[in-house]
PDB file of C-alpha atoms and ligand atoms in Angstrom:
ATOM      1  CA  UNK A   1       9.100 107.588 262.711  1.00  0.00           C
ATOM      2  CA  UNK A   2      10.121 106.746 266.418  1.00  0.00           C
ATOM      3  CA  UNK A   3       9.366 109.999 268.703  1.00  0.00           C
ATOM      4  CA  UNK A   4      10.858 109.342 271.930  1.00  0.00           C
ATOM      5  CA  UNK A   5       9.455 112.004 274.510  1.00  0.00           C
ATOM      6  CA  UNK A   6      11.760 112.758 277.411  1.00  0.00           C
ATOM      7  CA  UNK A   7      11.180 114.272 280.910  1.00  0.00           C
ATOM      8  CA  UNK A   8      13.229 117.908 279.970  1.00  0.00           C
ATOM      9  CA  UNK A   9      15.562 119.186 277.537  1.00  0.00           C
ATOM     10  CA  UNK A  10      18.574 118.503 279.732  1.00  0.00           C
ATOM     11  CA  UNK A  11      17.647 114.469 279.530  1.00  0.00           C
ATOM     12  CA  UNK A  12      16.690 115.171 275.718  1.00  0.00           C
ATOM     13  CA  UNK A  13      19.886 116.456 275.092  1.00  0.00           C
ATOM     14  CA  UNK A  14      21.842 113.304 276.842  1.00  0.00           C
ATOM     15  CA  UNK A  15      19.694 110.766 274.541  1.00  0.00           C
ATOM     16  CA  UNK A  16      20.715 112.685 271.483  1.00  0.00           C
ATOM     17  CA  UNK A  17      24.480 111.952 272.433  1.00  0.00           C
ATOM     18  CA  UNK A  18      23.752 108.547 273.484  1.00  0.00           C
ATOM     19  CA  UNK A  19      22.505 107.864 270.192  1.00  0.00           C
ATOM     20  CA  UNK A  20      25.182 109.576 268.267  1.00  0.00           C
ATOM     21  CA  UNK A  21      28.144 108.066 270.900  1.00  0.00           C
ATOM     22  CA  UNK A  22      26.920 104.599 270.105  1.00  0.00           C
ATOM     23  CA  UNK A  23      26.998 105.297 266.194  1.00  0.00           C
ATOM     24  CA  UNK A  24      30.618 106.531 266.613  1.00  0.00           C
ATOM     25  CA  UNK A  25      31.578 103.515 268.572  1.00  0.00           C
ATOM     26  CA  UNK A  26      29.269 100.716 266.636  1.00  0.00           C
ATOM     27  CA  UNK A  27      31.578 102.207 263.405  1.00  0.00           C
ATOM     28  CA  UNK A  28      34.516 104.164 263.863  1.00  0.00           C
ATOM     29  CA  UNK A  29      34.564 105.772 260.113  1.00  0.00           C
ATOM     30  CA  UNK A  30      30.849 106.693 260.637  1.00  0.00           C
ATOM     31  CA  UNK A  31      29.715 109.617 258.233  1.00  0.00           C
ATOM     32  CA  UNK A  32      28.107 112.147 260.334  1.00  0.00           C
ATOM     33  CA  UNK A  33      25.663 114.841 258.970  1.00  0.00           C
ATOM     34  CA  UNK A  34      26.207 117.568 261.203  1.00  0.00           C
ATOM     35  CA  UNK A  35      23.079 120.409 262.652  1.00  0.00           C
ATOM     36  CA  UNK A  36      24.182 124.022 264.243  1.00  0.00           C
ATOM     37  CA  UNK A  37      22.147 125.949 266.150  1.00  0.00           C
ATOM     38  CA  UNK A  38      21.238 126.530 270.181  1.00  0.00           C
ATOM     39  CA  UNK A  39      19.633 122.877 270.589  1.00  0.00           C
ATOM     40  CA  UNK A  40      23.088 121.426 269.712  1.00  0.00           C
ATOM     41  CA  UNK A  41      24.831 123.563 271.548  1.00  0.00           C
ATOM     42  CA  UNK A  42      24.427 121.158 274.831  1.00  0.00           C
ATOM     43  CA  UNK A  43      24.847 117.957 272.521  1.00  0.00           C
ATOM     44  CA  UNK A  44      28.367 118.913 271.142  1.00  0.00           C
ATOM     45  CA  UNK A  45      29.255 119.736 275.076  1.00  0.00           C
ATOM     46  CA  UNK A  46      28.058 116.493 276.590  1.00  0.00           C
ATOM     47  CA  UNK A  47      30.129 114.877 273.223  1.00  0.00           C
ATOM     48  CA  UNK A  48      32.782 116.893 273.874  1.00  0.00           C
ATOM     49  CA  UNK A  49      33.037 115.439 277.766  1.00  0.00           C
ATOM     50  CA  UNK A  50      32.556 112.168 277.024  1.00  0.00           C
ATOM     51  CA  UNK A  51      35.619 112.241 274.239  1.00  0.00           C
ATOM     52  CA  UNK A  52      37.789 113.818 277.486  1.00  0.00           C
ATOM     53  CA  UNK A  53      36.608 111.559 280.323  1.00  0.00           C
ATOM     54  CA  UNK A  54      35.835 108.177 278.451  1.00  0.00           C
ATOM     55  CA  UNK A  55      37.645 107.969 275.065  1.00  0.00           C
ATOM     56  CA  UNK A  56      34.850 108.640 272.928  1.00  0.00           C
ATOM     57  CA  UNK A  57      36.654 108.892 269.678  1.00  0.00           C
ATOM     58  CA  UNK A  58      36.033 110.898 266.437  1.00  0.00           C
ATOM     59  CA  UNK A  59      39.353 110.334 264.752  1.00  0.00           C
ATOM     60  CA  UNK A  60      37.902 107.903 262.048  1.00  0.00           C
ATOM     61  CA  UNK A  61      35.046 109.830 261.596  1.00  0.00           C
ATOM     62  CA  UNK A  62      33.824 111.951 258.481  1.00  0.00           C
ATOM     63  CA  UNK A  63      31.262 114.659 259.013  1.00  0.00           C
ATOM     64  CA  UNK A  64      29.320 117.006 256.506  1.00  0.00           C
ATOM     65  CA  UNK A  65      27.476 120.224 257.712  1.00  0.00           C
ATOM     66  CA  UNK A  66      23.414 120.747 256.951  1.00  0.00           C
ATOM     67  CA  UNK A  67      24.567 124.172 256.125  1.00  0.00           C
ATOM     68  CA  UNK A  68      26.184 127.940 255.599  1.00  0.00           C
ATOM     69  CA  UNK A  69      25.592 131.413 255.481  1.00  0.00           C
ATOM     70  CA  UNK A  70      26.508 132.666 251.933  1.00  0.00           C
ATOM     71  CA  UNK A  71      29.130 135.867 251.889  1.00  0.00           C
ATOM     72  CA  UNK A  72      30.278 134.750 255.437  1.00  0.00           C
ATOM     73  CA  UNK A  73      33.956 133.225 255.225  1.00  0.00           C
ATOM     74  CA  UNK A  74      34.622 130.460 257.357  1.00  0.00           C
ATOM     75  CA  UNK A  75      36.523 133.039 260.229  1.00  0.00           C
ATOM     76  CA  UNK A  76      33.717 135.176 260.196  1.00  0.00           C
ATOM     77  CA  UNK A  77      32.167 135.045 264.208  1.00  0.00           C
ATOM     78  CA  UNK A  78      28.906 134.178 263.024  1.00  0.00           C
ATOM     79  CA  UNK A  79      29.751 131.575 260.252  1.00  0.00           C
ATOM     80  CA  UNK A  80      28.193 127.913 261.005  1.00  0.00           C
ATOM     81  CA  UNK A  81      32.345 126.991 260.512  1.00  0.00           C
ATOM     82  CA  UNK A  82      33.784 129.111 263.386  1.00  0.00           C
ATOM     83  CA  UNK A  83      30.042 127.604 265.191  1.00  0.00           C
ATOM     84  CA  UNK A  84      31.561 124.190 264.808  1.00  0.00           C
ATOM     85  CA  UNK A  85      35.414 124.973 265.745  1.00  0.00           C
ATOM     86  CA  UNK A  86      34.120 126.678 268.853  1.00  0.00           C
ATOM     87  CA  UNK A  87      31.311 124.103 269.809  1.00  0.00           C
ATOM     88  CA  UNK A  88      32.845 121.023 268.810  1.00  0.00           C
ATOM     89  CA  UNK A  89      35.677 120.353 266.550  1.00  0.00           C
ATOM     90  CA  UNK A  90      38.391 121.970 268.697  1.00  0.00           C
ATOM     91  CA  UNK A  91      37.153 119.612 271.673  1.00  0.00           C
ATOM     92  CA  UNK A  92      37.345 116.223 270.307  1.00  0.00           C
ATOM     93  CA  UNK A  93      40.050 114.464 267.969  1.00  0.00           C
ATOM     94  CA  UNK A  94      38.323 114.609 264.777  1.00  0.00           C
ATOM     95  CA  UNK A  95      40.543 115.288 261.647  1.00  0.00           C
ATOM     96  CA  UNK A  96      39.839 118.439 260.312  1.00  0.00           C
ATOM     97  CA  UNK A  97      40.583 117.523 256.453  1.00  0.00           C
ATOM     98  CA  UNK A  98      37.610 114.878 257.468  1.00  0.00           C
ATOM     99  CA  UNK A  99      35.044 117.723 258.447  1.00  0.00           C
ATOM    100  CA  UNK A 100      33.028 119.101 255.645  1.00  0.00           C
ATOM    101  CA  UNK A 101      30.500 122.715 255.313  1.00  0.00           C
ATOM    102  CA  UNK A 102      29.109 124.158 252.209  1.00  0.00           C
ATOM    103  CA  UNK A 103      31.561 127.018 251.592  1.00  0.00           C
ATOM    104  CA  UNK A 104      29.237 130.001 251.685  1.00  0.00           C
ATOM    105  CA  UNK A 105      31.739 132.963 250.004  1.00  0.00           C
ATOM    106  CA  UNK A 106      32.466 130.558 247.274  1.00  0.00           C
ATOM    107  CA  UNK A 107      32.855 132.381 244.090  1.00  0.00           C
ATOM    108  CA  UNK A 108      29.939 130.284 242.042  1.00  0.00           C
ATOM    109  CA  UNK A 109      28.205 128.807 245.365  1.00  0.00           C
ATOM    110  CA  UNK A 110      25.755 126.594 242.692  1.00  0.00           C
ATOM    111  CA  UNK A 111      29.164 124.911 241.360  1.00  0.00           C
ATOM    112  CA  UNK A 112      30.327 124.616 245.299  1.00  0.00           C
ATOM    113  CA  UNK A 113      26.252 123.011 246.105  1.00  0.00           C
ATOM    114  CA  UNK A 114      27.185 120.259 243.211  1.00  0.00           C
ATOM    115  CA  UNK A 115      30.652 119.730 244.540  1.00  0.00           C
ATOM    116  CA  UNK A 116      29.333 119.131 248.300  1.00  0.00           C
ATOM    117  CA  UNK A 117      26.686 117.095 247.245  1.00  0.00           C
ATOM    118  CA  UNK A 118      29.703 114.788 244.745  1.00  0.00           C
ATOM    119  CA  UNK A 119      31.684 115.053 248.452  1.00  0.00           C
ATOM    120  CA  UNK A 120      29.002 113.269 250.270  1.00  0.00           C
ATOM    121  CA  UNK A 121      28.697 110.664 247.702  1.00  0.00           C
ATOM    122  CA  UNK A 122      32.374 110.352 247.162  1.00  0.00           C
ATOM    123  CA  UNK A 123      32.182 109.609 251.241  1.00  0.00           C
ATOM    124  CA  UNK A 124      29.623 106.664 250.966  1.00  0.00           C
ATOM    125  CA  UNK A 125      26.464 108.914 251.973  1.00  0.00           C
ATOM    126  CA  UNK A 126      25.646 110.089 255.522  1.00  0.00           C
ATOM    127  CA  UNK A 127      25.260 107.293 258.066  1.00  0.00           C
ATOM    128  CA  UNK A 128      23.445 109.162 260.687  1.00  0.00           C
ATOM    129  CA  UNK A 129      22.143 112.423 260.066  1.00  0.00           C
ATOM    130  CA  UNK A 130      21.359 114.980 263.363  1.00  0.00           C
ATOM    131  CA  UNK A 131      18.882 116.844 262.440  1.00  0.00           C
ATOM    132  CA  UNK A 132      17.139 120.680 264.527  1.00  0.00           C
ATOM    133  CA  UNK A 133      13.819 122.315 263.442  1.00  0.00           C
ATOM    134  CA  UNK A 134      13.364 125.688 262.528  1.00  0.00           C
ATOM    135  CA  UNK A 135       9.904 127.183 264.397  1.00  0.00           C
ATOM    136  CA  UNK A 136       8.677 126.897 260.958  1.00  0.00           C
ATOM    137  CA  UNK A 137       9.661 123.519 260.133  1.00  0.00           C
ATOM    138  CA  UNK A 138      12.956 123.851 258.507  1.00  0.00           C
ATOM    139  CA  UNK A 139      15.420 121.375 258.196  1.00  0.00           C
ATOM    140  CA  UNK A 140      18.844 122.750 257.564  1.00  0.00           C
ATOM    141  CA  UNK A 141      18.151 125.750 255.941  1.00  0.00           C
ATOM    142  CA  UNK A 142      15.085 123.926 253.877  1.00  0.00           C
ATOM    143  CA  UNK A 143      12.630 126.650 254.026  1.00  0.00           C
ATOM    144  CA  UNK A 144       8.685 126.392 253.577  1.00  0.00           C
ATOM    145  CA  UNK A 145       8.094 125.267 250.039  1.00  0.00           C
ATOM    146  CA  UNK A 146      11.286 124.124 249.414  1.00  0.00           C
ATOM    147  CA  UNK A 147      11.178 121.153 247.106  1.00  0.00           C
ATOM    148  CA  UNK A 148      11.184 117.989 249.256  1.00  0.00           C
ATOM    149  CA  UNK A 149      13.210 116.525 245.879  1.00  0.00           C
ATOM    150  CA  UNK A 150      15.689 119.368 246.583  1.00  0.00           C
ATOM    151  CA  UNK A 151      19.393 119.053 246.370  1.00  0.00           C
ATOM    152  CA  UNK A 152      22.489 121.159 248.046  1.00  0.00           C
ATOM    153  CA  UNK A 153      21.773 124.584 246.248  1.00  0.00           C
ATOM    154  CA  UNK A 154      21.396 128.322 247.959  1.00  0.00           C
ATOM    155  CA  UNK A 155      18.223 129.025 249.266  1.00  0.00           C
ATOM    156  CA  UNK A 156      16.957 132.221 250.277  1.00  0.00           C
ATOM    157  CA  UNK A 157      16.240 133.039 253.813  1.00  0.00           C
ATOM    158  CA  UNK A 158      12.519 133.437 255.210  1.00  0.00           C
ATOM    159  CA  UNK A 159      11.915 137.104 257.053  1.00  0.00           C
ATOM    160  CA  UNK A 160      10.894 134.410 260.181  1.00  0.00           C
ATOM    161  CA  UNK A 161      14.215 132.280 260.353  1.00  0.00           C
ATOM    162  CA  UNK A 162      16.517 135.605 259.690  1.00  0.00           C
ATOM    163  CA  UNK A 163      14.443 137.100 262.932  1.00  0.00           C
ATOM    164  CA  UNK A 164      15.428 134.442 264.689  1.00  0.00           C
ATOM    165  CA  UNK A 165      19.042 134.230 264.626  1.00  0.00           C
ATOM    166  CA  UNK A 166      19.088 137.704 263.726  1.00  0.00           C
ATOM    167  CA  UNK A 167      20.716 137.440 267.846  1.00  0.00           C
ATOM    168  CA  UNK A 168      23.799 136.417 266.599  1.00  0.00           C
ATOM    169  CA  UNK A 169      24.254 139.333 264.119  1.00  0.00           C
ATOM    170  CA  UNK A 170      24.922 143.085 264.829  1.00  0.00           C
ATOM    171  CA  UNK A 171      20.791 143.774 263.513  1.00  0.00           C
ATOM    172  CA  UNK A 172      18.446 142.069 261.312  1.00  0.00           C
ATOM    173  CA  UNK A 173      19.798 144.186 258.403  1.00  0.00           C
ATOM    174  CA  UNK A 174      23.033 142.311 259.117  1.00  0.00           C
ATOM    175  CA  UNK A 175      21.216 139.236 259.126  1.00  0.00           C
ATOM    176  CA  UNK A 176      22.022 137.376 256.022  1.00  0.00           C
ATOM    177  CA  UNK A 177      19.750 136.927 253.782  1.00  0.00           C
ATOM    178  CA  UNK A 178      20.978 133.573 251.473  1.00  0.00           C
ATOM    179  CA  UNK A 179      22.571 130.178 252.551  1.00  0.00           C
ATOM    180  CA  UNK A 180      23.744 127.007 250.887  1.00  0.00           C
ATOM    181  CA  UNK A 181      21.537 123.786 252.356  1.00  0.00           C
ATOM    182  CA  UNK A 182      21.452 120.445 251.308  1.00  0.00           C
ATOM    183  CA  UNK A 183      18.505 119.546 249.958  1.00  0.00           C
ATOM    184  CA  UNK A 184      16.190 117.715 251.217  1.00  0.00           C
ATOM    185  CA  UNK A 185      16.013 114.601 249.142  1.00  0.00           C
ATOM    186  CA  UNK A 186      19.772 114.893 250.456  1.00  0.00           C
ATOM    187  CA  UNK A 187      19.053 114.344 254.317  1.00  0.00           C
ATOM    188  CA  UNK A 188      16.005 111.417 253.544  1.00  0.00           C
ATOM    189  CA  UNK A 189      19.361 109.528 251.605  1.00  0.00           C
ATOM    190  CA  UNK A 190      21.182 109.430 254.729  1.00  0.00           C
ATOM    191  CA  UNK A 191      20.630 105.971 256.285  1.00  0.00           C
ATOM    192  CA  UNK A 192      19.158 107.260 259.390  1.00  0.00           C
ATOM    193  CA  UNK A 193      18.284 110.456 260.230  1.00  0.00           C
ATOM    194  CA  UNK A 194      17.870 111.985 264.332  1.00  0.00           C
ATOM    195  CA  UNK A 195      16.074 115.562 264.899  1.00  0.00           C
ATOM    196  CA  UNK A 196      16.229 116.876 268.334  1.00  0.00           C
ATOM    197  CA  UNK A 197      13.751 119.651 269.184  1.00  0.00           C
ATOM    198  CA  UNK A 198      13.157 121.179 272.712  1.00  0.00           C
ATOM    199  CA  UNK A 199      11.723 124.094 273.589  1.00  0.00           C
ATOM    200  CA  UNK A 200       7.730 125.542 273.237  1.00  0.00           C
ATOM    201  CA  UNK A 201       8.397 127.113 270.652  1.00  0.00           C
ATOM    202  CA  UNK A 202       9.076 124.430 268.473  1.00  0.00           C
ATOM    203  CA  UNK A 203       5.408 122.447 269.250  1.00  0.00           C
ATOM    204  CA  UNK A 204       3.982 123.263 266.753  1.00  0.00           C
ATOM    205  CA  UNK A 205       6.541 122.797 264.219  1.00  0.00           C
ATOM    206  CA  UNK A 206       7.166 119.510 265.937  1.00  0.00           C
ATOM    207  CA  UNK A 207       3.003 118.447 265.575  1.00  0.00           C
ATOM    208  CA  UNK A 208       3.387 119.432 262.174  1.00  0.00           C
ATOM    209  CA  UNK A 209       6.638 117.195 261.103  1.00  0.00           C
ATOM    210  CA  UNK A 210       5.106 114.282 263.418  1.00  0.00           C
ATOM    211  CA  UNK A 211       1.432 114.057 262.298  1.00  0.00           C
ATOM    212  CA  UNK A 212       1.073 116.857 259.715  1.00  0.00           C
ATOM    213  CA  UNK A 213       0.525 116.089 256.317  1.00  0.00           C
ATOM    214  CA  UNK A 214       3.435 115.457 254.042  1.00  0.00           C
ATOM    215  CA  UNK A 215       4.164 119.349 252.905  1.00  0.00           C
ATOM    216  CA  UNK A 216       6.898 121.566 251.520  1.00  0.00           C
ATOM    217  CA  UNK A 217       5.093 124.209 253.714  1.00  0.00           C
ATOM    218  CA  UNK A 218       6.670 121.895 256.610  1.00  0.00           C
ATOM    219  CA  UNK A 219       9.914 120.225 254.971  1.00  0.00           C
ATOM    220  CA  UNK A 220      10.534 118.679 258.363  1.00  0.00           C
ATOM    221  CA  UNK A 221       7.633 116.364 257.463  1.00  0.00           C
ATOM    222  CA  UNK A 222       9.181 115.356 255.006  1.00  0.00           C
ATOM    223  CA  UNK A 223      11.283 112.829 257.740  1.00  0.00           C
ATOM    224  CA  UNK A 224       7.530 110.549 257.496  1.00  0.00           C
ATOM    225  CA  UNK A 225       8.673 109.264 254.605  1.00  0.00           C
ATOM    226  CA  UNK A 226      12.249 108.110 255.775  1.00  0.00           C
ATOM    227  CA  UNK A 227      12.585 104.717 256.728  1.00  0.00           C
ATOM    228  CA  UNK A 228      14.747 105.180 260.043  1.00  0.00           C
ATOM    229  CA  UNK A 229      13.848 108.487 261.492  1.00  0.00           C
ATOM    230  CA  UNK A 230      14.194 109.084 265.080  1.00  0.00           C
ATOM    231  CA  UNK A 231      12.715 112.119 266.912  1.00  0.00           C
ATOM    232  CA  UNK A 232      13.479 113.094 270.212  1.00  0.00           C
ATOM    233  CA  UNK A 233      11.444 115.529 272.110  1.00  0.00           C
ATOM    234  CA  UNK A 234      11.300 117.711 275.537  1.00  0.00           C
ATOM    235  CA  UNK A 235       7.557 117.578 277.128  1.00  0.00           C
ATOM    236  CA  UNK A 236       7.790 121.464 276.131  1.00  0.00           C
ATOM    237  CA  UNK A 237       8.307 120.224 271.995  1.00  0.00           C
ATOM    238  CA  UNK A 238       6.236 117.311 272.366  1.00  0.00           C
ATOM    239  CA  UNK A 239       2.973 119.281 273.868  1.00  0.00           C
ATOM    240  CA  UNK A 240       1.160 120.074 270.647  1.00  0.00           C
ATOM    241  CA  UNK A 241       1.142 116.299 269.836  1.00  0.00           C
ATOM    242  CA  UNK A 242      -1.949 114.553 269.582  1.00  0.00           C
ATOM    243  CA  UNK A 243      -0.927 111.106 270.189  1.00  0.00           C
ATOM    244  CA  UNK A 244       1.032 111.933 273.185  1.00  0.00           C
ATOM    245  CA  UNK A 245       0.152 109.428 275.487  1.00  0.00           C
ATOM    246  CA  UNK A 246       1.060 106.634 272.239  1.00  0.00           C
ATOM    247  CA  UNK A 247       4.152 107.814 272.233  1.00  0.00           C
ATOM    248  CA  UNK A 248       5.014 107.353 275.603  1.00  0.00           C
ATOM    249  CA  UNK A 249       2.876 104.186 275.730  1.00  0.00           C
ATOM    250  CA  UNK A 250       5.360 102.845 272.956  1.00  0.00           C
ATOM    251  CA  UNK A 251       8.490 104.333 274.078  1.00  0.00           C
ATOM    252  CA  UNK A 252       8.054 104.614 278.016  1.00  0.00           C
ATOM    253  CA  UNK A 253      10.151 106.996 279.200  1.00  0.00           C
ATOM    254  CA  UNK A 254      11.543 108.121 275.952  1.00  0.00           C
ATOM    255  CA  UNK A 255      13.382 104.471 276.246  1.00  0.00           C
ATOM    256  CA  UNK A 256      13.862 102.783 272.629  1.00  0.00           C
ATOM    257  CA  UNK A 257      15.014  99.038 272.793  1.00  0.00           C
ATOM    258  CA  UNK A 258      16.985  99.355 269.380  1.00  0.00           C
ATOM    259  CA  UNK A 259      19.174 101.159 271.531  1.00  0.00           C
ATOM    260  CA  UNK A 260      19.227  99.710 274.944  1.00  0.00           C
TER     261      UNK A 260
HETATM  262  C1  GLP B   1      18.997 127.148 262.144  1.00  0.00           C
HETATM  263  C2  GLP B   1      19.724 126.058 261.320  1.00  0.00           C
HETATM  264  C3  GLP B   1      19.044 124.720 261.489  1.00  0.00           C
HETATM  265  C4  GLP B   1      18.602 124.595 262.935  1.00  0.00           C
HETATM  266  C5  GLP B   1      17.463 125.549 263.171  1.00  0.00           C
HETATM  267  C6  GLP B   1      17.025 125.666 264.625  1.00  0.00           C
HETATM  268  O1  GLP B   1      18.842 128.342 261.526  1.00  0.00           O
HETATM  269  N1  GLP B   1      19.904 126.303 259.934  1.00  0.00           N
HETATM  270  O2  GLP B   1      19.923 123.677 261.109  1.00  0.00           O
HETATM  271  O3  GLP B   1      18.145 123.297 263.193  1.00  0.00           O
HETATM  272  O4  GLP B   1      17.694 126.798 262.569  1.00  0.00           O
HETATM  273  O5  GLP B   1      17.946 126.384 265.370  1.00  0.00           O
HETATM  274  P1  GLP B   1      17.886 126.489 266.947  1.00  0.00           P
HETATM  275  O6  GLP B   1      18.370 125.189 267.472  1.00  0.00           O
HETATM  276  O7  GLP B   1      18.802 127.624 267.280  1.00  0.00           O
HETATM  277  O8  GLP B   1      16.476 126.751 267.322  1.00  0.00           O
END
């Protein structure tokens, strides 16, 4: 795992797009594994710019969603598909029938988990993978003890992560309470996989996926065992980590030469 610690979230956020810009432009028809959420809120902007002021082009590219809310249809405000339009897809040239997210009011959502997962295949598998964190270690909407053999199937929210985004939702009753993920044996296939965490209140979660013990109760640990995983840090995300100063020894600067 390469954790490359930068100064603040803001120059976090710009290594996050390096790295994805230089995927998009290394291979045109890249398959992209998309992440919602506030931390990529900042990434799809800075994308979104440098597709309007230097060409950066999505039009061959294929992407596929961590995740959905289930009984939200894809108009509904708070859906992870009207996230996307607003955030990203309506900014840059990418071709919709090309963008993929687990359809969450699908009739049978098990027989819609199979399909997504026969989608991805169908695609080649996910090239790069963009991964958040959840403050309790979640990766897409992988909660504590889910299998780390898991699969795209509905998972059932934790009281924690529906508190947390209960701020996009009229009250926490509103909050829902089920979502389709993929799995996570799903994300370690993808051939590399970036999480992007900033913020205090995702140390610990952070210390836990970096140097914690391999655990379901922390499915973003999980990423130890993938061979290309690439973490990159704020000093706020980074603090709880106990081999800091290695980090930065090996990575000065949150610099890594694969990439420079
Ligand atoms: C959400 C999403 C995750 C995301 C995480 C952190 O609920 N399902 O994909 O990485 O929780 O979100 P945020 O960036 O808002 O802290």
């Amino acid at each position: 795992m390469k954790v490359l610690i930068l100064p603040d979230a803001e120059a976090a956020v710009q290594r996050a797009a390096d790295f994805i810009g230089r995927c998009v432009r290394s291979r045109a028809d890249a398959v992209l594994g998309l992440a919602t959420g506030a931390t990529m809120l900042p990434v799809y902007d800075v994308l979104a710019r440098r597709h309007r002021d230097e060409g950066l082009s999505f039009a061959a590219t294929t992407s596929f969603n961590l995740d959905e809310y289930i009984g939200l249809a894809p108009d509904h405000p708070c859906s992870y598909h009207r996230y996307m339009q607003d955030a990203f897809f309506q900014h840059v040239d990418i071709n919709p029938a090309r963008t993929h997210l687990p359809k969450g009011d699908a009739a049978d959502p098990q027989a819609a988990s199979q399909n997504y997962e026969a989608l991805i295949a169908a695609a080649g598998g996910i090239d790069l993978q963009i991964l958040g964190i959840g403050e309790n270690g979640h990766i897409g909407f992988n909660e504590p003890t889910a299998s780390l053999g898991s699969r795209t199937r509905v998972k059932t929210l934790t009281e924690s992560t529906r508190r947390a985004n209960q701020r996009y939702f009229a009250s926490f009753d509103d909050t829902p309470r089920f979502a389709i993920t993929t799995g996570v044996a799903t994300i370690l296939e993808s051939r590399h996989c970036l999480l992007l965490a900033t913020g205090g209140s995702k140390a610990d979660a952070v210390a836990g996926m970096v140097e914690g013990p391999v655990t379901a109760m922390c499915p973003a640990s999980a990423l130890q065992l993938h061979a290309h995983a690439t973490v990159i840090l704020d000093r706020d995300s980074a603090a709880r980590l106990t081999l800091l100063e290695y980090y930065e020894t090996v990575h000065p600067g949150g610099r890594d030469s694969t990439f420079e």
